[in-house]
Short mmCIF file of C-alpha atoms in Angstrom, two decimals:
data_model
loop_
_atom_site.label_atom_id
_atom_site.label_comp_id
_atom_site.label_asym_id
_atom_site.label_seq_id
_atom_site.Cartn_x
_atom_site.Cartn_y
_atom_site.Cartn_z
CA UNK A 15 80.64 29.70 -33.05
CA UNK A 16 79.96 27.28 -30.24
CA UNK A 17 81.93 29.49 -27.80
CA UNK A 18 79.83 32.68 -28.80
CA UNK A 19 76.80 30.75 -28.03
CA UNK A 20 78.03 29.78 -24.66
CA UNK A 21 79.09 33.45 -23.94
CA UNK A 22 75.70 34.62 -24.67
CA UNK A 23 74.02 32.03 -22.53
CA UNK A 24 76.32 33.00 -19.83
CA UNK A 25 75.13 36.74 -20.07
CA UNK A 26 71.50 35.66 -19.45
CA UNK A 27 70.40 36.70 -16.02
CA UNK A 28 69.14 33.25 -14.92
CA UNK A 29 68.75 34.34 -11.20
CA UNK A 30 66.66 37.33 -11.96
CA UNK A 31 64.12 35.18 -14.26
CA UNK A 32 64.08 32.36 -11.49
CA UNK A 33 63.03 35.15 -8.92
CA UNK A 34 60.62 36.81 -11.24
CA UNK A 35 59.20 33.27 -12.20
CA UNK A 36 58.80 32.49 -8.48
CA UNK A 37 57.02 35.68 -7.53
CA UNK A 38 54.66 35.44 -10.49
CA UNK A 39 53.78 31.99 -9.47
CA UNK A 40 53.30 32.87 -5.75
CA UNK A 41 50.58 35.50 -6.99
CA UNK A 42 48.94 33.17 -9.24
CA UNK A 43 48.43 30.42 -7.00
CA UNK A 44 45.98 32.33 -4.50
CA UNK A 45 44.23 33.88 -7.38
CA UNK A 46 43.54 30.71 -9.12
CA UNK A 47 42.44 29.15 -5.81
CA UNK A 48 40.13 32.42 -5.27
CA UNK A 49 38.73 31.85 -8.44
CA UNK A 50 38.02 27.96 -7.84
CA UNK A 51 36.25 28.76 -4.83
CA UNK A 52 34.39 31.53 -6.05
CA UNK A 53 33.33 29.12 -8.93
CA UNK A 54 32.32 26.43 -6.43
CA UNK A 55 30.37 28.82 -4.28
CA UNK A 56 28.55 30.00 -7.31
CA UNK A 57 27.86 26.69 -8.53
CA UNK A 58 26.47 25.60 -5.06
CA UNK A 59 24.58 28.93 -4.96
CA UNK A 60 22.90 28.19 -8.42
CA UNK A 61 22.10 24.49 -7.27
CA UNK A 62 20.47 25.65 -4.15
CA UNK A 63 18.26 28.16 -5.92
CA UNK A 64 17.66 25.92 -8.66
CA UNK A 65 16.54 23.39 -6.12
CA UNK A 66 14.24 25.76 -4.53
CA UNK A 67 12.61 26.91 -7.54
CA UNK A 68 12.43 23.57 -9.59
CA UNK A 69 11.74 21.25 -6.77
CA UNK A 70 9.53 23.35 -4.52
CA UNK A 71 8.08 26.21 -6.87
CA UNK A 72 7.72 24.29 -10.18
CA UNK A 73 5.86 21.05 -10.28
CA UNK A 74 8.26 18.29 -11.58
CA UNK A 75 8.30 14.77 -11.96
CA UNK A 76 8.86 12.40 -9.18
CA UNK A 77 11.94 10.72 -8.36
CA UNK A 78 12.48 7.00 -9.86
CA UNK A 79 11.69 5.47 -6.58
CA UNK A 80 8.49 7.00 -6.46
CA UNK A 81 7.49 6.73 -10.01
CA UNK A 82 7.92 2.79 -9.70
CA UNK A 83 5.11 2.84 -7.12
CA UNK A 84 2.01 2.07 -9.14
CA UNK A 85 -1.18 4.29 -8.27
CA UNK A 86 -3.05 0.76 -9.29
CA UNK A 87 -1.85 -2.51 -9.08
CA UNK A 88 -1.46 -3.99 -12.64
CA UNK A 89 -0.76 -7.46 -14.13
CA UNK A 90 2.99 -7.37 -12.68
CA UNK A 91 2.07 -7.55 -9.24
CA UNK A 92 0.51 -11.24 -9.93
CA UNK A 93 4.00 -12.20 -9.84
CA UNK A 94 6.13 -9.62 -8.12
CA UNK A 95 7.72 -10.35 -4.85
CA UNK A 96 8.16 -8.03 -1.95
CA UNK A 97 11.97 -7.16 -2.82
CA UNK A 98 11.10 -6.57 -6.25
CA UNK A 99 7.85 -4.51 -5.80
CA UNK A 100 8.66 -0.92 -6.99
CA UNK A 101 12.25 -0.85 -5.42
CA UNK A 102 10.83 -0.33 -1.92
CA UNK A 103 14.11 -1.88 -0.37
CA UNK A 104 16.13 0.64 -2.40
CA UNK A 105 14.12 3.54 -1.24
CA UNK A 106 13.80 3.26 2.49
CA UNK A 107 12.59 6.90 2.78
CA UNK A 108 11.62 8.09 -0.50
CA UNK A 109 10.55 11.57 -1.08
CA UNK A 110 8.28 13.11 -3.84
CA UNK A 111 7.10 16.40 -4.83
CA UNK A 112 4.07 17.65 -2.93
CA UNK A 113 1.77 17.27 -5.84
CA UNK A 114 2.64 13.46 -6.31
CA UNK A 115 0.33 11.67 -4.06
CA UNK A 116 -1.77 8.48 -4.06
CA UNK A 117 1.12 6.15 -4.72
CA UNK A 118 1.15 2.62 -3.05
CA UNK A 119 3.68 2.77 -0.19
CA UNK A 120 3.47 -0.99 0.90
CA UNK A 121 3.63 -4.20 -0.86
CA UNK A 122 0.35 -6.13 -1.60
CA UNK A 123 0.62 -9.99 -1.90
CA UNK A 124 0.13 -11.25 -5.57
CA UNK A 125 -3.16 -13.35 -5.95
CA UNK A 126 -2.87 -15.51 -9.19
CA UNK A 127 -5.85 -17.15 -8.29
CA UNK A 128 -8.68 -14.47 -8.29
CA UNK A 129 -10.34 -15.21 -11.69
CA UNK A 130 -11.62 -11.56 -11.66
CA UNK A 131 -7.91 -10.20 -12.10
CA UNK A 132 -6.32 -12.81 -13.84
CA UNK A 133 -9.00 -13.07 -16.57
CA UNK A 134 -7.84 -9.65 -18.30
CA UNK A 135 -10.64 -7.81 -17.15
CA UNK A 136 -9.82 -6.20 -13.73
CA UNK A 137 -6.83 -5.09 -11.99
CA UNK A 138 -5.78 -6.37 -8.61
CA UNK A 139 -7.04 -3.09 -6.93
CA UNK A 140 -9.82 -2.60 -9.24
CA UNK A 141 -11.58 0.59 -7.53
CA UNK A 142 -10.56 3.72 -9.39
CA UNK A 143 -13.43 5.82 -10.22
CA UNK A 144 -14.62 6.84 -6.72
CA UNK A 145 -11.44 8.84 -5.42
CA UNK A 146 -13.14 9.50 -2.45
CA UNK A 147 -13.73 5.92 -1.31
CA UNK A 148 -11.47 3.87 -3.52
CA UNK A 149 -8.63 3.61 -0.82
CA UNK A 150 -11.11 2.02 1.42
CA UNK A 151 -12.52 -0.30 -1.19
CA UNK A 152 -9.17 -1.32 -2.51
CA UNK A 153 -8.01 -2.00 1.22
CA UNK A 154 -10.56 -4.68 1.31
CA UNK A 155 -9.52 -6.05 -2.24
CA UNK A 156 -6.22 -6.74 -0.66
CA UNK A 157 -7.55 -9.24 1.82
CA UNK A 158 -10.83 -10.47 0.35
CA UNK A 159 -12.23 -11.91 -2.93
CA UNK A 160 -14.24 -9.74 -5.04
CA UNK A 161 -17.19 -12.08 -4.46
CA UNK A 162 -17.60 -11.40 -0.76
CA UNK A 163 -18.84 -7.90 -1.77
CA UNK A 164 -20.29 -8.59 -5.47
CA UNK A 165 -21.46 -12.00 -5.57
CA UNK A 166 -25.27 -12.54 -5.01
CA UNK A 167 -24.86 -14.76 -1.93
CA UNK A 168 -27.67 -15.01 0.54
CA UNK A 169 -26.81 -16.71 3.54
CA UNK A 170 -26.38 -14.77 6.80
CA UNK A 171 -23.83 -14.75 8.04
CA UNK A 172 -21.84 -15.38 4.66
CA UNK A 173 -20.24 -18.73 4.24
CA UNK A 174 -16.55 -17.58 4.02
CA UNK A 175 -13.37 -19.42 4.05
CA UNK A 176 -9.57 -18.49 3.74
CA UNK A 177 -7.71 -19.52 0.55
CA UNK A 178 -3.92 -19.72 -0.06
CA UNK A 179 -2.29 -16.96 -2.43
CA UNK A 180 0.44 -19.62 -3.61
CA UNK A 181 -1.64 -22.63 -4.14
CA UNK A 182 -5.13 -21.43 -4.47
CA UNK A 183 -6.47 -24.00 -1.92
CA UNK A 184 -8.69 -23.55 1.10
CA UNK A 185 -6.60 -23.06 4.22
CA UNK A 186 -6.82 -22.23 7.83
CA UNK A 187 -6.58 -18.89 9.58
CA UNK A 188 -3.63 -16.76 8.46
CA UNK A 189 -0.38 -17.18 10.84
CA UNK A 190 -0.49 -13.60 11.09
CA UNK A 191 -3.81 -13.38 12.89
CA UNK A 192 -2.99 -16.40 14.89
CA UNK A 193 0.10 -14.71 16.10
CA UNK A 194 -1.90 -11.61 16.99
CA UNK A 195 -4.22 -13.79 19.13
CA UNK A 196 -1.31 -14.87 21.03
CA UNK A 197 0.12 -11.55 21.42
CA UNK A 198 -3.37 -10.29 22.81
CA UNK A 199 -3.52 -13.15 25.20
CA UNK A 200 -0.23 -12.80 26.39
CA UNK A 201 -0.63 -9.47 27.26
CA UNK A 202 -3.83 -10.08 28.94
CA UNK A 203 -5.54 -7.56 26.92
CA UNK A 204 -8.79 -9.54 25.81
CA UNK A 205 -9.86 -10.39 29.48
CA UNK A 206 -9.53 -6.83 30.49
CA UNK A 207 -11.31 -5.62 27.40
CA UNK A 208 -8.64 -2.73 26.99
CA UNK A 209 -7.76 -1.00 23.91
CA UNK A 210 -4.16 -0.89 25.17
CA UNK A 211 -2.37 -3.30 27.54
CA UNK A 212 -0.74 -2.22 30.77
CA UNK A 213 2.92 -1.64 29.82
CA UNK A 214 5.28 -4.64 30.44
CA UNK A 215 2.76 -7.01 31.94
CA UNK A 216 2.42 -10.27 30.51
CA UNK A 217 0.29 -13.50 30.97
CA UNK A 218 2.26 -15.73 33.68
CA UNK A 219 1.27 -18.58 31.29
CA UNK A 220 3.25 -17.27 28.58
CA UNK A 221 6.30 -19.91 28.83
CA UNK A 222 9.09 -20.77 26.60
CA UNK A 223 6.67 -23.18 24.57
CA UNK A 224 4.30 -20.54 24.01
CA UNK A 225 7.06 -18.22 23.07
CA UNK A 226 8.55 -20.74 20.70
CA UNK A 227 4.94 -21.26 18.99
CA UNK A 228 4.55 -17.50 18.70
CA UNK A 229 8.07 -17.17 17.08
CA UNK A 230 7.07 -19.97 14.51
CA UNK A 231 4.08 -18.25 13.83
CA UNK A 232 5.73 -14.84 13.06
CA UNK A 233 8.29 -16.61 10.86
CA UNK A 234 5.23 -18.13 8.77
CA UNK A 235 3.71 -14.50 8.90
CA UNK A 236 6.88 -13.10 7.62
CA UNK A 237 7.01 -15.76 4.71
CA UNK A 238 3.46 -15.21 3.74
CA UNK A 239 4.02 -11.25 3.90
CA UNK A 240 6.93 -11.81 1.27
CA UNK A 241 9.76 -11.99 3.78
CA UNK A 242 8.80 -8.86 5.75
CA UNK A 243 12.09 -7.97 7.53
CA UNK A 244 10.23 -6.37 10.66
CA UNK A 245 8.21 -9.76 11.41
CA UNK A 246 11.46 -11.76 10.92
CA UNK A 247 13.40 -9.53 13.62
CA UNK A 248 10.53 -9.69 15.75
CA UNK A 249 10.47 -13.45 15.52
CA UNK A 250 14.40 -13.50 16.14
CA UNK A 251 14.24 -11.17 19.25
CA UNK A 252 11.46 -13.12 20.87
CA UNK A 253 13.43 -16.43 20.45
CA UNK A 254 16.27 -14.87 22.14
CA UNK A 255 14.63 -13.29 25.08
CA UNK A 256 13.48 -15.31 28.34
CA UNK A 257 9.70 -15.32 29.05
CA UNK A 258 8.43 -13.53 31.81
CA UNK A 259 11.58 -11.13 31.77
CA UNK A 260 10.81 -7.16 31.36
CA UNK A 261 12.44 -7.51 27.90
CA UNK A 262 9.81 -9.96 26.74
CA UNK A 263 6.88 -7.71 28.04
CA UNK A 264 8.26 -4.88 25.94
CA UNK A 265 8.59 -7.09 22.85
CA UNK A 266 5.19 -8.33 23.29
CA UNK A 267 3.81 -4.55 23.70
CA UNK A 268 6.07 -3.98 20.52
CA UNK A 269 4.36 -6.97 18.82
CA UNK A 270 1.01 -5.59 19.74
CA UNK A 271 1.50 -2.23 17.98
CA UNK A 272 3.24 -3.87 14.84
CA UNK A 273 1.12 -6.94 13.73
CA UNK A 274 -1.86 -4.63 12.77
CA UNK A 275 0.37 -2.81 10.35
CA UNK A 276 0.59 -5.90 8.12
CA UNK A 277 -3.32 -6.55 7.89
CA UNK A 278 -3.45 -4.75 4.62
CA UNK A 279 -2.63 -7.37 1.88
CA UNK A 280 -0.04 -9.37 3.83
CA UNK A 281 -1.88 -12.48 5.25
CA UNK A 282 -0.66 -14.62 2.42
CA UNK A 283 -4.47 -15.53 1.89
CA UNK A 284 -7.72 -14.23 1.11
CA UNK A 285 -11.16 -14.86 2.10
CA UNK A 286 -13.54 -16.23 -0.58
CA UNK A 287 -17.31 -17.00 -0.55
CA UNK A 288 -18.09 -20.90 -0.06
CA UNK A 289 -20.77 -22.32 -2.25
CA UNK A 290 -23.53 -24.86 -1.17
CA UNK A 291 -20.98 -27.72 -2.24
CA UNK A 292 -18.44 -26.32 0.04
CA UNK A 293 -16.13 -24.93 -3.00
CA UNK A 294 -14.33 -21.77 -3.02
CA UNK A 295 -15.99 -19.30 -5.46
CA UNK A 296 -12.87 -17.51 -6.80
CA UNK A 297 -14.72 -16.36 -9.96
CA UNK A 298 -18.06 -16.79 -11.88
CA UNK A 299 -18.48 -20.00 -12.59
CA UNK A 300 -18.37 -21.28 -16.35
CA UNK A 301 -17.86 -17.95 -17.82
CA UNK A 302 -14.25 -18.60 -19.63
CA UNK A 303 -15.87 -18.48 -23.20
CA UNK A 304 -17.83 -15.40 -22.06
CA UNK A 305 -14.60 -13.49 -20.86
CA UNK A 306 -12.95 -14.29 -24.05
CA UNK A 307 -16.01 -13.05 -26.09
CA UNK A 308 -16.07 -10.01 -24.32
CA UNK A 309 -12.27 -9.08 -24.64
CA UNK A 310 -12.50 -10.05 -28.22
CA UNK A 311 -15.45 -7.77 -28.67
CA UNK A 312 -13.43 -4.90 -27.13
CA UNK A 313 -10.44 -5.47 -29.43
CA UNK A 314 -12.59 -5.41 -32.42
CA UNK A 315 -14.50 -2.41 -31.43
CA UNK A 316 -11.26 -0.58 -30.83
CA UNK A 317 -9.69 -1.63 -34.06
CA UNK A 318 -13.02 -0.65 -35.98
CA UNK A 319 -13.18 2.94 -34.59
CA UNK A 320 -9.55 3.28 -36.06
CA UNK A 321 -7.61 3.64 -32.71
CA UNK A 322 -6.23 0.12 -32.54
CA UNK A 323 -6.46 -1.39 -29.18
CA UNK A 324 -6.21 0.68 -26.49
CA UNK A 325 -4.37 0.20 -23.45
CA UNK A 326 -7.32 -1.05 -21.66
CA UNK A 327 -8.11 -3.53 -24.06
CA UNK A 328 -4.99 -4.96 -25.05
CA UNK A 329 -4.70 -7.89 -22.78
CA UNK A 330 -6.92 -10.52 -24.24
CA UNK A 331 -5.19 -13.36 -22.30
CA UNK A 332 -5.16 -14.68 -18.88
CA UNK A 333 -2.47 -13.23 -16.27
CA UNK A 334 -2.70 -10.06 -17.79
CA UNK A 335 -4.90 -7.76 -15.71
CA UNK A 336 -6.52 -4.25 -16.96
CA UNK A 337 -9.63 -2.80 -15.90
CA UNK A 338 -11.68 -2.66 -19.19
CA UNK A 339 -15.01 -3.17 -17.79
CA UNK A 340 -16.00 0.03 -16.32
CA UNK A 341 -14.16 2.32 -18.87
CA UNK A 342 -15.88 4.13 -21.52
CA UNK A 343 -13.48 3.79 -24.18
CA UNK A 344 -14.17 0.24 -25.12
CA UNK A 345 -15.85 1.29 -28.33
CA UNK A 346 -19.00 -0.92 -27.69
CA UNK A 347 -22.55 0.17 -27.55
CA UNK A 348 -24.20 0.02 -24.28
CA UNK A 349 -26.29 -2.46 -25.27
CA UNK A 350 -23.52 -4.78 -26.57
CA UNK A 351 -21.70 -4.07 -23.29
CA UNK A 352 -24.54 -4.88 -21.14
CA UNK A 353 -25.37 -8.25 -22.79
CA UNK A 354 -21.48 -9.40 -22.83
CA UNK A 355 -20.96 -8.45 -19.11
CA UNK A 356 -24.27 -10.08 -18.08
CA UNK A 357 -22.92 -13.32 -19.58
CA UNK A 358 -19.45 -12.55 -17.79
CA UNK A 359 -21.07 -11.91 -14.30
CA UNK A 360 -23.97 -14.43 -13.82
CA UNK A 361 -23.47 -14.12 -9.97
CA UNK A 362 -23.36 -10.17 -9.75
CA UNK A 363 -25.43 -8.29 -7.53
CA UNK A 364 -26.81 -5.32 -8.59
CA UNK A 365 -25.40 -3.49 -5.71
CA UNK A 366 -22.23 -4.25 -3.90
CA UNK A 367 -22.27 -4.69 -0.02
CA UNK A 368 -22.31 -1.82 2.03
CA UNK A 369 -20.01 -1.12 5.00
CA UNK A 370 -22.51 -1.33 7.71
CA UNK A 371 -23.99 -4.80 6.42
CA UNK A 372 -20.59 -6.41 7.75
CA UNK A 373 -19.46 -4.03 10.41
CA UNK A 374 -22.17 -4.05 12.71
CA UNK A 375 -22.48 -5.71 16.18
CA UNK A 376 -25.86 -7.32 15.46
CA UNK A 377 -26.90 -9.25 12.55
CA UNK A 378 -23.61 -8.71 10.66
CA UNK A 379 -23.02 -10.68 7.27
CA UNK A 380 -19.78 -11.90 8.68
CA UNK A 381 -18.90 -13.71 11.63
CA UNK A 382 -15.46 -12.35 12.21
CA UNK A 383 -14.94 -14.88 15.15
CA UNK A 384 -15.27 -17.80 12.86
CA UNK A 385 -12.83 -16.53 10.43
CA UNK A 386 -10.05 -16.18 13.15
CA UNK A 387 -10.36 -12.61 14.21
CA UNK A 388 -9.17 -12.08 17.89
CA UNK A 389 -11.59 -10.52 20.20
CA UNK A 390 -10.37 -6.83 20.14
CA UNK A 391 -9.74 -7.06 16.36
CA UNK A 392 -13.62 -7.96 16.05
CA UNK A 393 -14.69 -5.06 18.06
CA UNK A 394 -12.69 -2.92 16.01
CA UNK A 395 -14.33 -4.29 12.98
CA UNK A 396 -18.05 -3.87 14.05
CA UNK A 397 -17.41 -0.32 15.65
CA UNK A 398 -19.91 1.40 13.29
CA UNK A 399 -18.54 5.10 13.57
CA UNK A 400 -15.85 4.99 10.94
CA UNK A 401 -17.86 2.88 8.40
CA UNK A 402 -21.20 5.05 8.78
CA UNK A 403 -18.78 8.15 8.21
CA UNK A 404 -17.36 6.47 5.10
CA UNK A 405 -20.85 5.82 3.89
CA UNK A 406 -21.81 9.16 4.36
CA UNK A 407 -19.19 10.35 2.30
CA UNK A 408 -19.98 7.97 -0.60
CA UNK A 409 -23.50 9.39 -0.55
CA UNK A 410 -22.34 12.99 -0.87
CA UNK A 411 -23.90 13.78 2.69
CA UNK A 412 -22.11 16.04 5.26
CA UNK A 413 -21.11 14.93 8.32
CA UNK A 414 -20.56 16.31 11.89
CA UNK A 415 -17.23 16.51 13.62
CA UNK A 416 -16.79 13.64 16.12
CA UNK A 417 -17.75 14.88 19.96
CA UNK A 418 -14.02 14.77 21.13
CA UNK A 419 -13.14 17.24 18.26
CA UNK A 420 -15.90 19.45 19.15
CA UNK A 421 -14.98 19.32 22.81
CA UNK A 422 -11.45 20.34 21.87
CA UNK A 423 -12.67 23.23 19.54
CA UNK A 424 -14.91 24.50 22.51
CA UNK A 425 -12.12 24.18 25.14
CA UNK A 426 -10.01 26.75 22.81
CA UNK A 427 -12.85 28.95 22.51
CA UNK A 428 -15.23 29.78 19.67
CA UNK A 429 -14.65 33.44 19.71
CA UNK A 430 -12.97 33.51 16.37
CA UNK A 431 -16.01 32.08 14.44
CA UNK A 432 -19.78 32.69 14.41
CA UNK A 433 -20.21 29.03 13.07
CA UNK A 434 -21.41 26.75 15.69
CA UNK A 435 -19.13 23.67 16.34
CA UNK A 436 -22.12 21.20 16.00
CA UNK A 437 -22.55 22.58 12.35
CA UNK A 438 -21.95 19.74 9.86
CA UNK A 439 -18.62 19.94 7.94
CA UNK A 440 -19.32 20.52 4.29
CA UNK A 441 -17.85 18.10 1.91
CA UNK A 442 -14.32 18.59 0.49
CA UNK A 443 -14.23 19.08 -3.08
#
């Protein structure tokens, strides 16, 4: 039997089988490769078309880096440092669908000593209802206490002082402003009254000692700004470059451009009103019980109407900032609400300060030089052009195009329209 098996095995055409298998294998490999390549091309085509349709044609949710950026600062910002703020470090150049605007793209220094926001009543950036002006108003809230505009404080100019956001104590001019003043002096811009300095020209008196002083101020400003990397790098370069050299002149020009970008909420300090006894007013005095009464009334009213505590009334303790005051869903009658809020806000003005009460060259409510603003910065703050336009927008009034824009339009010719260029522009809706 074994011999028969061996004989039958010997009669099998192994060579032809191997040859046929090899030919089949050689034919199969290109087909498999072509099939895989076709599948890859098909998938990439599908992914590209899907991206165009879903990401561009169909409104979609924002990516996580953008979704983490709040539209309004909430209680978490009372303790969030720069590195933890909305994962900004992890999203250097975040992108978002076109419909997803009005997100904060920069860090705002936490202020745990503003009684208005830590009381449980207002958010650190509280202005939300007037969409046309809220960005301008919240820009002020990032560098000054609410009471500057909302407290019934009469002296002219207003008695103001800086307070430290880490300790809550009064302090001197922020290092950022001192550094900016040194940069302006070094580029000789103040003496010429120029908007921009002559490139690569520095004050001869800017020696190594002043360079070291500027570097120290920039490091202090960087620490106050939550460890700003750009300010740290600027300080490091200034420490490494010889004063009087073209490289130092370029650095000072760069510093003149860079420092104003940190003026919104990165001083490490805020301005607050000083009372007649020289004390900082960081909230309405002697109103702790009134605040608790108001928040408790909101909570009870929300439970009474059967909805439970709404998101705007859940925070009844300090350090949890929600903006319940201006919202209509508190469940309180108008009379109850007015009575409770009157006890909470004994110093509140009936109408807040307007832009031009402070931003004007004569009889301004704020002495900008006294609070440490350098000369060119003062000139920019008292220029009424922009602030009058903002007030016009807030009042719903139309406003005309600036002269330089009308001149540009006229230079291109007005044949395409019968509307004169001097006609006020209609307010955008």
